[in-house]
Short mmCIF file of C-alpha atoms and ligand atoms in Angstrom, two decimals:
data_model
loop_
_atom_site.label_atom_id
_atom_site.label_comp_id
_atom_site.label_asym_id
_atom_site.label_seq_id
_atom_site.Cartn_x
_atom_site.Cartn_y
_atom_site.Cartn_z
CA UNK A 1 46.51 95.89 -48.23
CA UNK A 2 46.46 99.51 -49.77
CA UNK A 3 45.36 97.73 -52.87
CA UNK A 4 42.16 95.65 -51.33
CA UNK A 5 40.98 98.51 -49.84
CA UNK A 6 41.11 101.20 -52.43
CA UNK A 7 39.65 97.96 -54.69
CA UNK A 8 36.62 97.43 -52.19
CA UNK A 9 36.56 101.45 -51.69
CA UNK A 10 36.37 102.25 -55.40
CA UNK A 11 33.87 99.39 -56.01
CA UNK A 12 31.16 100.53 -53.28
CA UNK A 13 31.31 103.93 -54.18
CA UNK A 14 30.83 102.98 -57.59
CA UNK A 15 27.90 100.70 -56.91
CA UNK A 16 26.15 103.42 -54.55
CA UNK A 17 26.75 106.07 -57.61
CA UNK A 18 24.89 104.29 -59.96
CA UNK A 19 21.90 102.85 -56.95
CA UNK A 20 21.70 106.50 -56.15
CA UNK A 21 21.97 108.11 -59.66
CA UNK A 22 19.99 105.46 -62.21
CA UNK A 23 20.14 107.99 -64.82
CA UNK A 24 22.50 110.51 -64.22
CA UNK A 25 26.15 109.28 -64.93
CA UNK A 26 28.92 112.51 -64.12
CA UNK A 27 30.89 113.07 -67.13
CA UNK A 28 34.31 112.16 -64.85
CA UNK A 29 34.07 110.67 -61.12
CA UNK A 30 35.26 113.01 -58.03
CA UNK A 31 38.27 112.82 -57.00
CA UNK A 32 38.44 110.44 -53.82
CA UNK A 33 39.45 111.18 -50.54
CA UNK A 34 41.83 108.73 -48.81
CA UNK A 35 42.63 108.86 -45.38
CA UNK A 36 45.42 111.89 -44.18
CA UNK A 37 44.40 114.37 -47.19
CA UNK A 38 45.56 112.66 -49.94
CA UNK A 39 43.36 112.62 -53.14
CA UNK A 40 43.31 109.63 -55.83
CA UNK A 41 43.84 111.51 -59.14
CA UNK A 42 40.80 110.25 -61.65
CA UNK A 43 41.68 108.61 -65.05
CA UNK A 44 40.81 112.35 -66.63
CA UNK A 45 43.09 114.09 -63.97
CA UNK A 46 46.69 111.24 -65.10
CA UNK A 47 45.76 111.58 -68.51
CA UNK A 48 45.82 114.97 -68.60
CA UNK A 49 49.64 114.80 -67.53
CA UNK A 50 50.86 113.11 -71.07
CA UNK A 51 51.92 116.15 -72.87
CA UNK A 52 54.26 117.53 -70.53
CA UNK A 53 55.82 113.93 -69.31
CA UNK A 54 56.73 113.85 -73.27
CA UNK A 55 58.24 117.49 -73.24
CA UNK A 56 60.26 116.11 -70.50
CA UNK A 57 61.17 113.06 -72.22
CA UNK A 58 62.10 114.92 -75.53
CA UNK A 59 64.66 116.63 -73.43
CA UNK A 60 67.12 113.86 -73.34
CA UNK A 61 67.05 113.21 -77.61
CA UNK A 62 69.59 115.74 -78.57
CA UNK A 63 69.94 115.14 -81.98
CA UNK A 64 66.25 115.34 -82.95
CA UNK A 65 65.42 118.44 -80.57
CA UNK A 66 66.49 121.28 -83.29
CA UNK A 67 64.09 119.73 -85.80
CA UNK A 68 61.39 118.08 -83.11
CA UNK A 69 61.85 114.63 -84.60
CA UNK A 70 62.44 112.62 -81.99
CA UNK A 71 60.05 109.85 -82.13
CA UNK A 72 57.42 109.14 -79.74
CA UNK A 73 58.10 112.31 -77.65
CA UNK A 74 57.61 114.78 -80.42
CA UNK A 75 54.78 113.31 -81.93
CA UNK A 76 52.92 113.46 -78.96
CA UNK A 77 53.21 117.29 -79.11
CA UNK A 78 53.12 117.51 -82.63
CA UNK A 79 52.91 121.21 -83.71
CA UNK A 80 54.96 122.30 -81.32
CA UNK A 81 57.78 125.04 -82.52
CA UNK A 82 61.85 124.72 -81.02
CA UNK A 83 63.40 128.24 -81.25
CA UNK A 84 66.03 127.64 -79.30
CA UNK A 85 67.76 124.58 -77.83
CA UNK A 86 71.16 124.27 -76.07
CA UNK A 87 73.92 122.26 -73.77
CA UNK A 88 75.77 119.46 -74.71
CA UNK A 89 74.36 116.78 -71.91
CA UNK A 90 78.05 117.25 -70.65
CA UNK A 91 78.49 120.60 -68.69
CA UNK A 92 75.42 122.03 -69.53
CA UNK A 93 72.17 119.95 -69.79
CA UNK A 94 70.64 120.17 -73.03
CA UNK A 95 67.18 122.26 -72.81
CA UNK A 96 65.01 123.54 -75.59
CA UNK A 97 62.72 126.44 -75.59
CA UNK A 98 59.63 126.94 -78.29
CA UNK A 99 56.23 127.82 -78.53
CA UNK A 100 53.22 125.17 -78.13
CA UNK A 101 50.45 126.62 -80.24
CA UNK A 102 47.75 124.38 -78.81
CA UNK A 103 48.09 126.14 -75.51
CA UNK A 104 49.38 129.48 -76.68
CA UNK A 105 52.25 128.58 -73.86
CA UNK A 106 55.95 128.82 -74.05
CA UNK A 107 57.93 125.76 -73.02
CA UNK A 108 60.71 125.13 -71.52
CA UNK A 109 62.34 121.27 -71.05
CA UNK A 110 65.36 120.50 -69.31
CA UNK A 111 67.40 117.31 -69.86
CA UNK A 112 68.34 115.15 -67.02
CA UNK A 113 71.71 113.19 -65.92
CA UNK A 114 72.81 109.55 -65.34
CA UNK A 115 70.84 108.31 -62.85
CA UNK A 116 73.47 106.27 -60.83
CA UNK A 117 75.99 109.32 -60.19
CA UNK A 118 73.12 111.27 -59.69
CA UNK A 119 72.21 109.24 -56.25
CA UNK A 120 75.43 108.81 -55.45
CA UNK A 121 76.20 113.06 -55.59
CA UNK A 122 72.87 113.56 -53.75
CA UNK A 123 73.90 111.06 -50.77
CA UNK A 124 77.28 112.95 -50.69
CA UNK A 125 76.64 114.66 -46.75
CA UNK A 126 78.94 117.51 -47.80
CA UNK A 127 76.54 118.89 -49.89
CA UNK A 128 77.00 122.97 -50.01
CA UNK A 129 73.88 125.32 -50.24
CA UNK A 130 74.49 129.22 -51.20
CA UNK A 131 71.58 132.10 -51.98
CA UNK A 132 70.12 132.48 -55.11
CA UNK A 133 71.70 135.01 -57.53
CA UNK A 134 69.82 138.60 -56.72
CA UNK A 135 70.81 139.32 -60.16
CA UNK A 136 68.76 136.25 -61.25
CA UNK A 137 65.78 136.81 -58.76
CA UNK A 138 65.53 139.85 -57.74
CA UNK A 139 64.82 140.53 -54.04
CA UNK A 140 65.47 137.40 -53.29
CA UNK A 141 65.96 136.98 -49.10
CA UNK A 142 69.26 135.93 -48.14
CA UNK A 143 67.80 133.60 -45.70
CA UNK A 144 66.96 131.33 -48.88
CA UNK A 145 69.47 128.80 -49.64
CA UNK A 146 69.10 126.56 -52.71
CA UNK A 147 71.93 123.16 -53.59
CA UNK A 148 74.77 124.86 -55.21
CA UNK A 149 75.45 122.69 -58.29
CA UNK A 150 71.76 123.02 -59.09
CA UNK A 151 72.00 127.06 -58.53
CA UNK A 152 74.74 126.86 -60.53
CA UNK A 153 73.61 124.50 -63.38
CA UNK A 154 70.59 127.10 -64.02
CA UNK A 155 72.25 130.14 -63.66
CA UNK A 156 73.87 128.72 -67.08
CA UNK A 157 71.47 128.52 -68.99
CA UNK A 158 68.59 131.04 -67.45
CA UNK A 159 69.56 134.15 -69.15
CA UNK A 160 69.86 132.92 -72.25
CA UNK A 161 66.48 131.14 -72.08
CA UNK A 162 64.34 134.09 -70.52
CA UNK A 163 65.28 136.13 -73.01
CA UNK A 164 63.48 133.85 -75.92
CA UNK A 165 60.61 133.27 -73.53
CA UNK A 166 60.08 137.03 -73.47
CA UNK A 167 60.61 136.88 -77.27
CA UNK A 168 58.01 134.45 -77.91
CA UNK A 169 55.18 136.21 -75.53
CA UNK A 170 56.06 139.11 -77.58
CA UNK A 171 56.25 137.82 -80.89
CA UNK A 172 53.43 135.08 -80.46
CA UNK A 173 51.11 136.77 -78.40
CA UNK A 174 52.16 133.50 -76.05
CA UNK A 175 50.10 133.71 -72.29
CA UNK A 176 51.35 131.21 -70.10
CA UNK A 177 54.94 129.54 -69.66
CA UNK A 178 55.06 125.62 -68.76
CA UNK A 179 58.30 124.50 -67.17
CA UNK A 180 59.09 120.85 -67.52
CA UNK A 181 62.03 118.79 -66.41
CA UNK A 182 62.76 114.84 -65.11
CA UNK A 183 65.55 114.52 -62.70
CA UNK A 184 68.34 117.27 -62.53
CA UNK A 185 66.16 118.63 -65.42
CA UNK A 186 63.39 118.57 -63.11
CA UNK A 187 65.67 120.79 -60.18
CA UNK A 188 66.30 123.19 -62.63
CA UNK A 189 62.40 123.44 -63.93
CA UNK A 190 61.78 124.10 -60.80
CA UNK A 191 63.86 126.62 -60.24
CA UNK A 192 63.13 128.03 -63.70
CA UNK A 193 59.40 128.01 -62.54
CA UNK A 194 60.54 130.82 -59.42
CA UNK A 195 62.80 132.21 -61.64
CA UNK A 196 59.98 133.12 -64.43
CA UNK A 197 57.61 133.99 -62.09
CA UNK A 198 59.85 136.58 -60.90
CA UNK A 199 60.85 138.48 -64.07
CA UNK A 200 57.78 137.89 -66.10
CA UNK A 201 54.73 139.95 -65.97
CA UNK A 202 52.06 138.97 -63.56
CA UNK A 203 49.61 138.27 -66.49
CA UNK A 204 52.01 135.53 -67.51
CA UNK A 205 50.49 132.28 -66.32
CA UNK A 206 53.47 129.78 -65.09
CA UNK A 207 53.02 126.37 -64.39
CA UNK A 208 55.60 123.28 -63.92
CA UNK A 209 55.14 119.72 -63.95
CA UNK A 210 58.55 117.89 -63.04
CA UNK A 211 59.35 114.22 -62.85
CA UNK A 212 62.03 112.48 -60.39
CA UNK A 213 62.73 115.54 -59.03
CA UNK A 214 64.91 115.63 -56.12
CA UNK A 215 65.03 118.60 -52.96
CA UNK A 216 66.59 121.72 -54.24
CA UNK A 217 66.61 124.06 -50.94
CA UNK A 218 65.76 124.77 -47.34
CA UNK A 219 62.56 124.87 -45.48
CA UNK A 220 62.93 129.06 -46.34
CA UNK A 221 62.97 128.23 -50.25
CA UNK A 222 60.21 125.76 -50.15
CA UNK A 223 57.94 128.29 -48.48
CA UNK A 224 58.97 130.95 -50.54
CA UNK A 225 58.69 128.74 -53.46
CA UNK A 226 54.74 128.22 -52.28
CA UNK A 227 54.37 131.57 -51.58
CA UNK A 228 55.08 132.32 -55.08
CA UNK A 229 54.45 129.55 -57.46
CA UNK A 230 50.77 127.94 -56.75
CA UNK A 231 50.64 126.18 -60.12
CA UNK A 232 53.38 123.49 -59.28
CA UNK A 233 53.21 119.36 -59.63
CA UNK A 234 56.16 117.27 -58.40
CA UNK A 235 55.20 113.60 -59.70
CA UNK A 236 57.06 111.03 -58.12
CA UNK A 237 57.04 106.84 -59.34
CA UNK A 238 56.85 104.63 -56.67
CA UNK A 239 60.20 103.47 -55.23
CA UNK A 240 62.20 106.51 -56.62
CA UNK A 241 64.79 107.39 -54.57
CA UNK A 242 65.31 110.78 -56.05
CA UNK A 243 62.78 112.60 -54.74
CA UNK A 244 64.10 111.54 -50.92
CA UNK A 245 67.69 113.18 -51.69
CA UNK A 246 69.24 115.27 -50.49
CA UNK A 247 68.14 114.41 -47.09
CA UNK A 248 65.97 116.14 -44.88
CA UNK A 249 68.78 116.22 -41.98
CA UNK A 250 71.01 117.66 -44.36
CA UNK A 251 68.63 120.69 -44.04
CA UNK A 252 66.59 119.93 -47.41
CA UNK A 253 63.00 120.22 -47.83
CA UNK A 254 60.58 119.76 -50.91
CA UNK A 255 57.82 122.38 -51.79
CA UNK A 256 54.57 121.63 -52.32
CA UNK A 257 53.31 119.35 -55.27
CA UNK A 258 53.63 115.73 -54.65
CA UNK A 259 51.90 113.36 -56.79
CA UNK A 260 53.02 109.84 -56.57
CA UNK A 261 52.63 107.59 -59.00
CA UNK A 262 51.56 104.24 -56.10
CA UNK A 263 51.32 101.56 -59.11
CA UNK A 264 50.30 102.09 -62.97
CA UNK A 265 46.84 103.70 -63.33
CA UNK A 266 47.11 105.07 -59.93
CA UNK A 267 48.36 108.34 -58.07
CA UNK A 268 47.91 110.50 -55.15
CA UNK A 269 48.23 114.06 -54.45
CA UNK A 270 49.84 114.63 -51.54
CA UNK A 271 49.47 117.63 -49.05
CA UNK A 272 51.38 119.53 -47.57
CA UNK A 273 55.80 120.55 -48.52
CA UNK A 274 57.71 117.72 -47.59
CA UNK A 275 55.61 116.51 -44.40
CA UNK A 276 52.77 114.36 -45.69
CA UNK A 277 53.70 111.16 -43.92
CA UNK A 278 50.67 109.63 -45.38
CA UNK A 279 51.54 105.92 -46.57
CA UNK A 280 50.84 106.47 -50.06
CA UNK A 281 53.34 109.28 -50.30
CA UNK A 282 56.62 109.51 -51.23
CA UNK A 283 58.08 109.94 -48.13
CA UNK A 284 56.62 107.10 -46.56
CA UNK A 285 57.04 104.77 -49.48
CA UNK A 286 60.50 105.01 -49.60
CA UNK A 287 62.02 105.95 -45.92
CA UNK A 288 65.43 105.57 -47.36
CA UNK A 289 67.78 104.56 -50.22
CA UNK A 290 68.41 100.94 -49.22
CA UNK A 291 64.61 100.57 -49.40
CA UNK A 292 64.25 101.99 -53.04
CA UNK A 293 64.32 101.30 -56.50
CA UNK A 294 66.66 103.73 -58.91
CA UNK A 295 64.65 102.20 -62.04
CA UNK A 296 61.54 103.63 -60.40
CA UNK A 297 63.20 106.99 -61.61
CA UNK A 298 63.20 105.91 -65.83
CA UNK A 299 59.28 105.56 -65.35
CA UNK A 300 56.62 104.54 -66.27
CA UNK A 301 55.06 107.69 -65.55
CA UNK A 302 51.55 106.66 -66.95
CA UNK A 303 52.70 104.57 -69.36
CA UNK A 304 55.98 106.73 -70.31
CA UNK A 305 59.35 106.12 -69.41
CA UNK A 306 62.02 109.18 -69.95
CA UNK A 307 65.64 108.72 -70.37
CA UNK A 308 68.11 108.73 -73.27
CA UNK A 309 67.29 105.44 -74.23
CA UNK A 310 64.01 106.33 -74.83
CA UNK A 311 64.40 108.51 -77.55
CA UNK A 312 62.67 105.95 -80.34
C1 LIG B 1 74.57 136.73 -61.03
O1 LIG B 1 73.99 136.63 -62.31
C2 LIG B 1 74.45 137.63 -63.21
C3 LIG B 1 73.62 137.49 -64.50
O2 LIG B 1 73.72 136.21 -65.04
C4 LIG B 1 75.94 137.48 -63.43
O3 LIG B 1 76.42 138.49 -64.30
C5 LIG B 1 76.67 137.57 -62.08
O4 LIG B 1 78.04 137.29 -62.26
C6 LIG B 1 76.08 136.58 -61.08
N1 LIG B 1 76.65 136.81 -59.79
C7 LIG B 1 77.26 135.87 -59.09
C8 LIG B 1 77.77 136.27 -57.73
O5 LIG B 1 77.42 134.73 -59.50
#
């Protein structure tokens, strides 16, 4: 149905555009509105999300991260600089820190975990939520609670990592910071993204794009989170059941984000935190696990699929 009509939808606003506007042919279409707020992402707008799906895809290919030869995902960014990578994909995801010259940004990719325990920890219902470390973010409320293990997990590795972030904006003149991450890597992006924003300078540009990523806190953190991070994109591919877990009832809410990935060559951006119960969302898509598809979670993410066995 959805596909008929966006067909039909596409293919009258493209023959009025070129009726109305003989000679005149916009460098890249506007985005469309469908019904409930979302927007169809253009060609120019998916594209554009290449680079950082492969940072999040290099995170998994341990043995080439120190050098950046790792195939297909390093290539894509070639030029890019690792000064620091770390974990052992055991008790601490790997991650890698360096300096993207192309953008003047510092990045910052965490690795993900096996998809299959993953699910099965995130459908545990005795899942425990604690504040944030005031240490970590300072002046964070103690209304806030985040998922423990994923707290946890970054508190790891976030020291270590904002000190070379600082080193790099100092040492290469670096103005923006770009958190990446697929899965658990894509939690702890996320909360790397709150995290940086509140220890760097405000002149510091952040911006995270994560993949797969499931709920990390409350209803408090995800408006906080909004309040605080504006440059944010969650994308989500198709069935995933990832980005439904934990479960709302278990007090768990998304921020705001969402693009889902509805088939290949098309997405959505999605209003709203956790709420858009437009059909073409996430939410909607997949109203629970039995109606799902884990594979969904590997990719493709425009044309890119990220796990371990997609190091080439
Ligand atoms: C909070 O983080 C700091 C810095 O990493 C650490 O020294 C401290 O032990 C942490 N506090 C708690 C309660 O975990």
């Amino acid at each position: 149905m959805r596909h008929s009509f966006g067909f039909s939808l596409l293919a009258s606003l493209y023959a009025s555009a070129v009726l109305a506007l003989p000679t005149e042919v916009p460098a890249e279409a506007a985005p469309i509105e469908r019904r409930d707020g979302t927007t169809t992402l253009t060609a120019a707008q998916l594209a554009s999300f290449a680079p950082y799906t492969q940072f999040a895809r290099a995170a998994y290919c341990t043995s080439g991260i120190p050098t950046w030869t790792c195939g297909d995902a390093c290539e894509a960014n070639s030029g890019f600089e690792v000064t620091l990578s770390g974990g052992d994909g055991n008790d601490v995801q790997l991650y890698f820190v360096g300096y993207w010259p192309s953008q003047n940004a510092v990045v910052v990719s965490h690795e993900g975990t096996d998809p299959t325990q993953f699910l099965s920890d995130l459908t545990d219902t005795d899942i425990v939520m604690e504040n944030l470390n005031t240490t970590l973010f300072p002046g964070i409320s103690n209304s806030i609670f985040v998922h423990s293990g994923f707290a946890n997990e970054h508190a790891k590795t976030a020291p270590a990592i904002l000190a070379e972030t600082r080193s790099l904006i100092q040492q290469r003149g670096a103005d923006s910071v770009v958190l990446v991450g697929h899965s658990l890597g894509g939690a702890l992006a996320e909360l790397d993204a709150l995290f940086m924003t509140m220890n760097l300078p405000s002149d510091v540009s952040i911006k995270s794009v994560t993949y797969g990523t499931p709920r990390v806190g409350d209803p408090a953190y995800a408006s906080f989170f909004d309040s605080q991070v504006p440059d944010f994109t969650r994308v989500n591919n198709e069935k995933d059941p990832i980005p439904i877990v934990p479960g709302r009832f278990l007090g768990f809410e998304h921020p705001h984000g969402e693009v889902h990935i509805v088939a290949p060559n098309d997405a959505v951006s999605c209003p709203g935190d956790d709420d858009a119960t437009d059909a073409e969302c996430t939410i909607a898509t997949v109203p629970n696990i039995f109606d799902s598809d884990l594979l969904d979670h590997l990719g493709p993410y425009q044309g890119i699929y990220i796990g371990t066995i997609y190091c080439t």
